[in-house]
Tab-separated table of C-alpha atoms in Angstrom:
chain	number	residue	atom	x	y	z
A	30	MET	CA	244.423	58.867	-54.009
A	31	GLN	CA	245.998	55.613	-52.902
A	32	ILE	CA	244.039	52.401	-52.336
A	33	GLU	CA	245.414	49.952	-49.786
A	34	GLN	CA	244.074	46.547	-48.793
A	35	GLN	CA	245.194	45.412	-45.389
A	36	THR	CA	244.681	42.397	-43.158
A	37	LEU	CA	244.248	43.360	-39.512
A	38	ASN	CA	243.716	41.235	-36.428
A	39	ALA	CA	241.319	41.414	-33.508
A	40	ALA	CA	241.154	38.774	-30.792
A	41	GLN	CA	243.688	36.778	-32.854
A	42	GLN	CA	241.297	36.617	-35.826
A	43	PRO	CA	242.206	38.239	-39.175
A	44	PHE	CA	239.840	40.547	-41.034
A	45	GLN	CA	240.077	42.784	-44.086
A	46	VAL	CA	239.935	46.541	-44.584
A	47	THR	CA	240.288	48.630	-47.722
A	48	ALA	CA	241.661	52.141	-47.262
A	49	TYR	CA	241.207	55.043	-49.662
A	50	TRP	CA	243.920	57.533	-48.735
A	51	LEU	CA	243.789	61.127	-49.900
A	52	ASP	CA	247.021	62.512	-51.329
A	53	GLN	CA	248.406	65.833	-50.219
A	54	ILE	CA	247.776	68.554	-52.792
A	55	SER	CA	251.158	69.568	-54.208
A	56	ASP	CA	250.605	73.310	-54.361
A	57	PHE	CA	249.385	73.675	-50.770
A	58	GLU	CA	251.946	75.529	-48.666
A	59	THR	CA	251.331	73.379	-45.592
A	60	ALA	CA	250.292	69.775	-45.046
A	61	VAL	CA	246.649	69.030	-44.319
A	62	ASP	CA	245.438	66.447	-41.801
A	63	TYR	CA	242.139	65.086	-43.129
A	64	PRO	CA	239.177	63.567	-41.293
A	65	LEU	CA	238.468	59.890	-41.917
A	66	MET	CA	235.361	57.755	-42.301
A	67	ILE	CA	235.170	54.039	-41.497
A	68	ILE	CA	232.336	52.409	-43.456
A	69	CYS	CA	230.471	49.289	-42.339
A	70	PRO	CA	228.343	48.095	-45.291
A	71	GLY	CA	225.056	46.263	-44.954
A	72	GLY	CA	224.159	42.787	-46.154
A	73	GLY	CA	221.901	41.255	-43.531
A	74	PHE	CA	224.882	40.057	-41.468
A	75	THR	CA	225.529	37.402	-44.155
A	76	TYR	CA	227.503	39.366	-46.783
A	77	HIS	CA	228.940	42.843	-47.383
A	78	SER	CA	227.069	44.875	-49.980
A	79	GLY	CA	229.433	46.243	-52.611
A	80	ARG	CA	226.944	49.050	-53.282
A	81	GLU	CA	227.763	50.401	-49.811
A	82	GLU	CA	231.527	50.017	-50.069
A	83	ALA	CA	233.538	51.742	-52.846
A	84	PRO	CA	230.699	54.057	-54.012
A	85	ILE	CA	230.221	55.464	-50.499
A	86	ALA	CA	233.978	55.675	-49.956
A	87	ALA	CA	234.472	57.534	-53.251
A	88	ARG	CA	231.762	60.032	-52.347
A	89	MET	CA	233.427	60.791	-49.025
A	90	VAL	CA	236.893	60.995	-50.546
A	91	ALA	CA	235.526	63.557	-53.018
A	92	ALA	CA	234.351	65.605	-50.044
A	93	GLY	CA	237.811	65.651	-48.468
A	94	MET	CA	237.868	62.626	-46.171
A	95	HIS	CA	239.991	59.507	-46.071
A	96	ALA	CA	237.745	56.446	-46.178
A	97	ILE	CA	238.095	52.868	-44.987
A	98	VAL	CA	235.735	49.984	-45.731
A	99	LEU	CA	235.601	47.438	-42.914
A	100	ASN	CA	234.656	43.847	-43.740
A	101	TYR	CA	233.422	43.028	-40.255
A	102	GLN	CA	232.545	39.573	-38.936
A	103	LEU	CA	229.529	37.935	-40.582
A	104	ILE	CA	227.421	34.947	-39.570
A	105	ALA	CA	229.574	31.981	-40.549
A	106	GLY	CA	228.824	28.477	-39.333
A	107	HIS	CA	228.798	28.650	-35.559
A	108	GLN	CA	230.588	32.029	-35.582
A	109	THR	CA	228.342	34.873	-34.410
A	110	VAL	CA	228.752	38.502	-35.473
A	111	TYR	CA	229.339	39.791	-31.951
A	112	PRO	CA	231.506	40.502	-30.093
A	113	ALA	CA	234.007	40.083	-32.953
A	114	ALA	CA	232.542	42.929	-35.060
A	115	LEU	CA	232.934	45.382	-32.176
A	116	GLN	CA	236.532	44.316	-31.617
A	117	GLN	CA	237.283	44.630	-35.333
A	118	LEU	CA	235.905	48.154	-35.429
A	119	ALA	CA	237.994	49.083	-32.385
A	120	ALA	CA	241.068	47.503	-33.985
A	121	THR	CA	240.452	49.480	-37.183
A	122	ILE	CA	240.316	52.742	-35.232
A	123	ASP	CA	243.533	51.693	-33.493
A	124	TRP	CA	245.212	51.001	-36.849
A	125	VAL	CA	244.032	54.343	-38.230
A	126	THR	CA	245.477	56.070	-35.181
A	127	GLN	CA	248.832	54.413	-35.854
A	128	GLN	CA	248.707	55.628	-39.480
A	129	ALA	CA	247.996	59.249	-38.510
A	130	THR	CA	251.424	60.697	-39.280
A	131	GLN	CA	252.061	58.703	-42.455
A	132	HIS	CA	248.690	59.494	-44.054
A	133	HIS	CA	247.944	62.871	-42.436
A	134	ILE	CA	244.869	61.794	-40.487
A	135	ASP	CA	243.175	63.991	-37.918
A	136	THR	CA	242.405	61.363	-35.290
A	137	GLN	CA	240.011	63.732	-33.520
A	138	ARG	CA	237.766	63.606	-36.592
A	139	ILE	CA	237.088	59.905	-37.150
A	140	VAL	CA	233.525	59.213	-38.317
A	141	LEU	CA	231.835	55.803	-38.360
A	142	ALA	CA	229.207	55.099	-41.024
A	143	GLY	CA	226.957	52.054	-41.035
A	144	PHE	CA	224.251	50.906	-43.413
A	145	SER	CA	221.501	48.410	-42.599
A	146	ALA	CA	223.212	45.567	-40.673
A	147	GLY	CA	226.393	47.661	-40.626
A	148	GLY	CA	224.286	50.340	-38.956
A	149	HIS	CA	223.649	47.945	-36.091
A	150	VAL	CA	227.400	47.389	-35.742
A	151	VAL	CA	228.094	51.140	-35.651
A	152	ALA	CA	225.162	52.037	-33.385
A	153	THR	CA	226.065	49.250	-30.965
A	154	PHE	CA	229.702	50.360	-30.978
A	155	ASN	CA	228.586	53.930	-30.257
A	156	GLY	CA	227.069	52.665	-27.027
A	157	VAL	CA	229.651	50.090	-25.982
A	158	ALA	CA	232.854	51.961	-26.883
A	159	THR	CA	231.808	55.129	-25.058
A	160	GLN	CA	231.224	53.404	-21.699
A	161	PRO	CA	234.410	52.328	-19.866
A	162	GLU	CA	232.804	49.326	-18.167
A	163	LEU	CA	231.429	48.009	-21.449
A	164	ARG	CA	234.710	48.701	-23.259
A	165	ALA	CA	236.386	46.437	-20.720
A	166	GLN	CA	233.623	43.813	-20.832
A	167	TYR	CA	233.939	43.429	-24.609
A	168	GLN	CA	237.747	43.757	-24.607
A	169	LEU	CA	237.811	47.048	-26.500
A	170	ASP	CA	239.973	48.766	-23.889
A	171	GLN	CA	243.139	47.259	-25.397
A	172	TYR	CA	242.689	49.391	-28.543
A	173	ALA	CA	243.669	53.042	-28.893
A	174	GLY	CA	241.719	55.844	-30.529
A	175	HIS	CA	238.107	56.981	-30.561
A	176	HIS	CA	235.433	58.195	-32.935
A	177	ALA	CA	233.833	61.638	-33.087
A	178	ALA	CA	230.452	60.954	-34.734
A	179	VAL	CA	228.362	58.330	-36.503
A	180	ILE	CA	226.282	58.278	-39.679
A	181	LEU	CA	223.559	55.638	-39.987
A	182	GLY	CA	221.669	54.764	-43.167
A	183	TYR	CA	218.472	52.683	-42.808
A	184	PRO	CA	220.053	50.998	-39.779
A	185	VAL	CA	219.041	47.852	-37.985
A	186	ILE	CA	218.862	49.063	-34.383
A	187	ASP	CA	216.784	46.562	-32.441
A	188	LEU	CA	216.983	42.908	-33.491
A	189	GLN	CA	213.409	42.470	-32.270
A	190	ALA	CA	211.977	45.400	-34.270
A	191	GLY	CA	211.353	43.745	-37.635
A	192	PHE	CA	214.728	42.437	-38.779
A	193	PRO	CA	215.674	39.686	-38.419
A	194	THR	CA	212.312	37.953	-38.259
A	195	THR	CA	213.078	34.890	-36.109
A	196	ALA	CA	214.682	34.151	-32.765
A	197	ALA	CA	217.020	31.670	-34.442
A	198	GLU	CA	218.383	34.404	-36.712
A	199	ARG	CA	218.895	36.722	-33.752
A	200	GLU	CA	220.847	33.996	-31.957
A	201	GLN	CA	223.071	33.627	-35.033
A	202	ILE	CA	223.959	37.317	-34.795
A	203	THR	CA	224.631	37.104	-31.072
A	204	THR	CA	223.424	35.187	-28.052
A	205	ASP	CA	224.288	38.236	-25.925
A	206	ARG	CA	220.941	39.977	-25.490
A	207	GLN	CA	222.661	43.087	-24.161
A	208	LEU	CA	223.688	43.720	-27.771
A	209	TRP	CA	220.289	43.138	-29.352
A	210	ALA	CA	218.956	46.684	-28.915
A	211	ALA	CA	221.424	49.476	-29.696
A	212	GLN	CA	219.031	52.150	-28.441
A	213	GLN	CA	219.281	50.714	-24.939
A	214	LEU	CA	223.045	51.259	-24.961
A	215	VAL	CA	222.801	55.006	-25.594
A	216	THR	CA	224.095	57.295	-22.847
A	217	ALA	CA	225.074	60.944	-22.623
A	218	ALA	CA	228.582	59.799	-23.600
A	219	SER	CA	227.431	58.444	-26.981
A	220	LYS	CA	228.774	60.379	-29.950
A	221	PRO	CA	226.593	62.643	-32.146
A	222	ALA	CA	224.632	60.900	-34.874
A	223	PHE	CA	223.218	61.628	-38.323
A	224	VAL	CA	220.471	59.132	-39.151
A	225	TRP	CA	218.392	58.642	-42.288
A	226	GLN	CA	215.809	56.174	-43.494
A	227	THR	CA	212.610	55.980	-45.568
A	228	VAL	CA	209.070	55.558	-44.257
A	229	THR	CA	208.377	52.733	-46.705
A	230	ASP	CA	211.487	50.643	-45.944
A	231	GLU	CA	210.151	47.127	-46.529
A	232	LEU	CA	212.948	45.221	-44.759
A	233	VAL	CA	213.997	47.266	-41.707
A	234	PRO	CA	210.997	49.133	-40.268
A	235	PRO	CA	211.638	52.854	-39.625
A	236	GLN	CA	210.767	52.234	-35.980
A	237	ASN	CA	214.409	51.159	-35.741
A	238	SER	CA	215.925	54.536	-36.603
A	239	LEU	CA	213.179	56.344	-34.685
A	240	ALA	CA	213.942	54.357	-31.508
A	241	TYR	CA	217.620	55.224	-31.772
A	242	VAL	CA	216.973	58.911	-32.360
A	243	GLN	CA	214.558	59.045	-29.430
A	244	ALA	CA	217.226	57.499	-27.182
A	245	LEU	CA	219.798	60.043	-28.367
A	246	LEU	CA	217.391	62.903	-27.725
A	247	ALA	CA	216.556	61.568	-24.258
A	248	HIS	CA	220.253	61.740	-23.388
A	249	GLN	CA	220.760	65.114	-25.109
A	250	VAL	CA	223.175	63.723	-27.685
A	251	PRO	CA	223.382	65.998	-30.776
A	252	THR	CA	221.336	64.405	-33.540
A	253	ALA	CA	220.137	64.984	-37.093
A	254	TYR	CA	217.327	62.780	-38.404
A	255	HIS	CA	215.959	62.577	-41.939
A	256	LEU	CA	212.973	60.293	-42.548
A	257	PHE	CA	212.190	60.446	-46.256
A	258	SER	CA	208.607	59.812	-47.323
A	259	SER	CA	209.266	56.900	-49.666
A	260	GLY	CA	211.920	54.519	-50.889
A	261	ILE	CA	213.052	50.902	-50.681
A	262	HIS	CA	215.590	49.454	-48.289
A	263	GLY	CA	219.238	49.528	-49.335
A	264	LEU	CA	219.228	52.675	-51.451
A	265	ALA	CA	222.953	53.336	-50.850
A	266	LEU	CA	223.587	56.612	-52.738
A	267	ALA	CA	220.067	56.394	-54.228
A	268	ASN	CA	221.357	57.589	-57.603
A	269	HIS	CA	222.641	56.058	-60.848
A	270	VAL	CA	225.966	55.103	-59.247
A	271	THR	CA	224.414	52.492	-56.961
A	272	GLN	CA	221.323	51.682	-59.026
A	273	LYS	CA	221.111	47.990	-59.846
A	274	PRO	CA	221.043	47.732	-63.657
A	275	GLY	CA	217.553	48.267	-65.032
A	276	LYS	CA	215.939	48.674	-61.594
A	277	THR	CA	214.557	52.175	-61.181
A	278	LYS	CA	213.406	51.472	-57.631
A	279	TYR	CA	217.004	52.111	-56.545
A	280	LEU	CA	216.696	55.725	-57.714
A	281	ASN	CA	215.231	58.195	-55.234
A	282	ALA	CA	215.753	61.909	-55.760
A	283	GLN	CA	214.846	62.856	-52.205
A	284	ALA	CA	216.937	60.221	-50.438
A	285	ALA	CA	219.849	60.919	-52.816
A	286	ARG	CA	220.307	64.174	-50.907
A	287	TRP	CA	221.540	62.353	-47.810
A	288	PRO	CA	225.288	62.645	-48.551
A	289	GLU	CA	224.980	66.393	-49.008
A	290	LEU	CA	222.938	66.665	-45.808
A	291	ALA	CA	225.357	64.464	-43.869
A	292	LEU	CA	228.406	66.382	-45.071
A	293	ALA	CA	226.773	69.693	-44.147
A	294	TRP	CA	226.050	68.250	-40.698
A	295	LEU	CA	229.685	67.174	-40.316
A	296	GLN	CA	230.666	70.701	-41.225
A	297	GLU	CA	228.372	72.058	-38.517
A	298	ARG	CA	230.073	69.708	-36.058
A	299	ASP	CA	233.516	71.080	-37.091
A	300	ILE	CA	234.458	67.615	-38.341
A	301	LEU	CA	234.604	68.619	-42.002
A	302	ALA	CA	235.632	71.911	-43.579
A	303	GLY	CA	234.055	73.469	-46.628
A	304	THR	CA	230.553	74.258	-47.865
A	305	PHE	CA	228.242	71.649	-49.427
């Protein structure tokens, strides 16, 4: 595996990505083009959680996928998250598409994964990027490439459904109310989604993920939904790898099954080969 840090640009603003490239296996007789996952970590739109960066990427690399961590636009001074975060995600897909030959990427099997606030970025992108008029409105039409599916972990979906808690905070994320509720952007063109959350999420109410899944079902978009009976917000892998030292609340045996479930779902969608 090779790890590459790269500075990309969207709307003339630089941003950072970290790529985890799979190597070709030397004793294969033919080259293999691998699927790729772009990961948008959570952090309440104010930071990027390291627990949802390298650990998630390593898990996906172990399953046979390239992985890229996107450090999307955060709230910074008077700078809002949107539309910059959408443009950065589009630019990352464009960059991946350009790297396809060099790194043996199957550009028809690009998966977007978002956690918490990063889930809002991915879910919103899944609505905007799949509608030509919205792609043009938010200047995404200048970027090449597309995604095949999304994975959402305890996602923020609707900015008025529990997180953030004030109008001022919502305005810091974006003043564009069209982007406040990702479920309202879902159409039949939205890409398939795997969604998971816990009933007892204390920060982002599960009504968020439920609203998104209901919108997907209403438009007959293929969906898998796992609502685990208990667990805190921000579980990441929910095992010892992402457990904060000494804090057992970050361990959850049931929720820790989500990577296996998600990978099996990707296999069902013909995005990932192998049995999990």
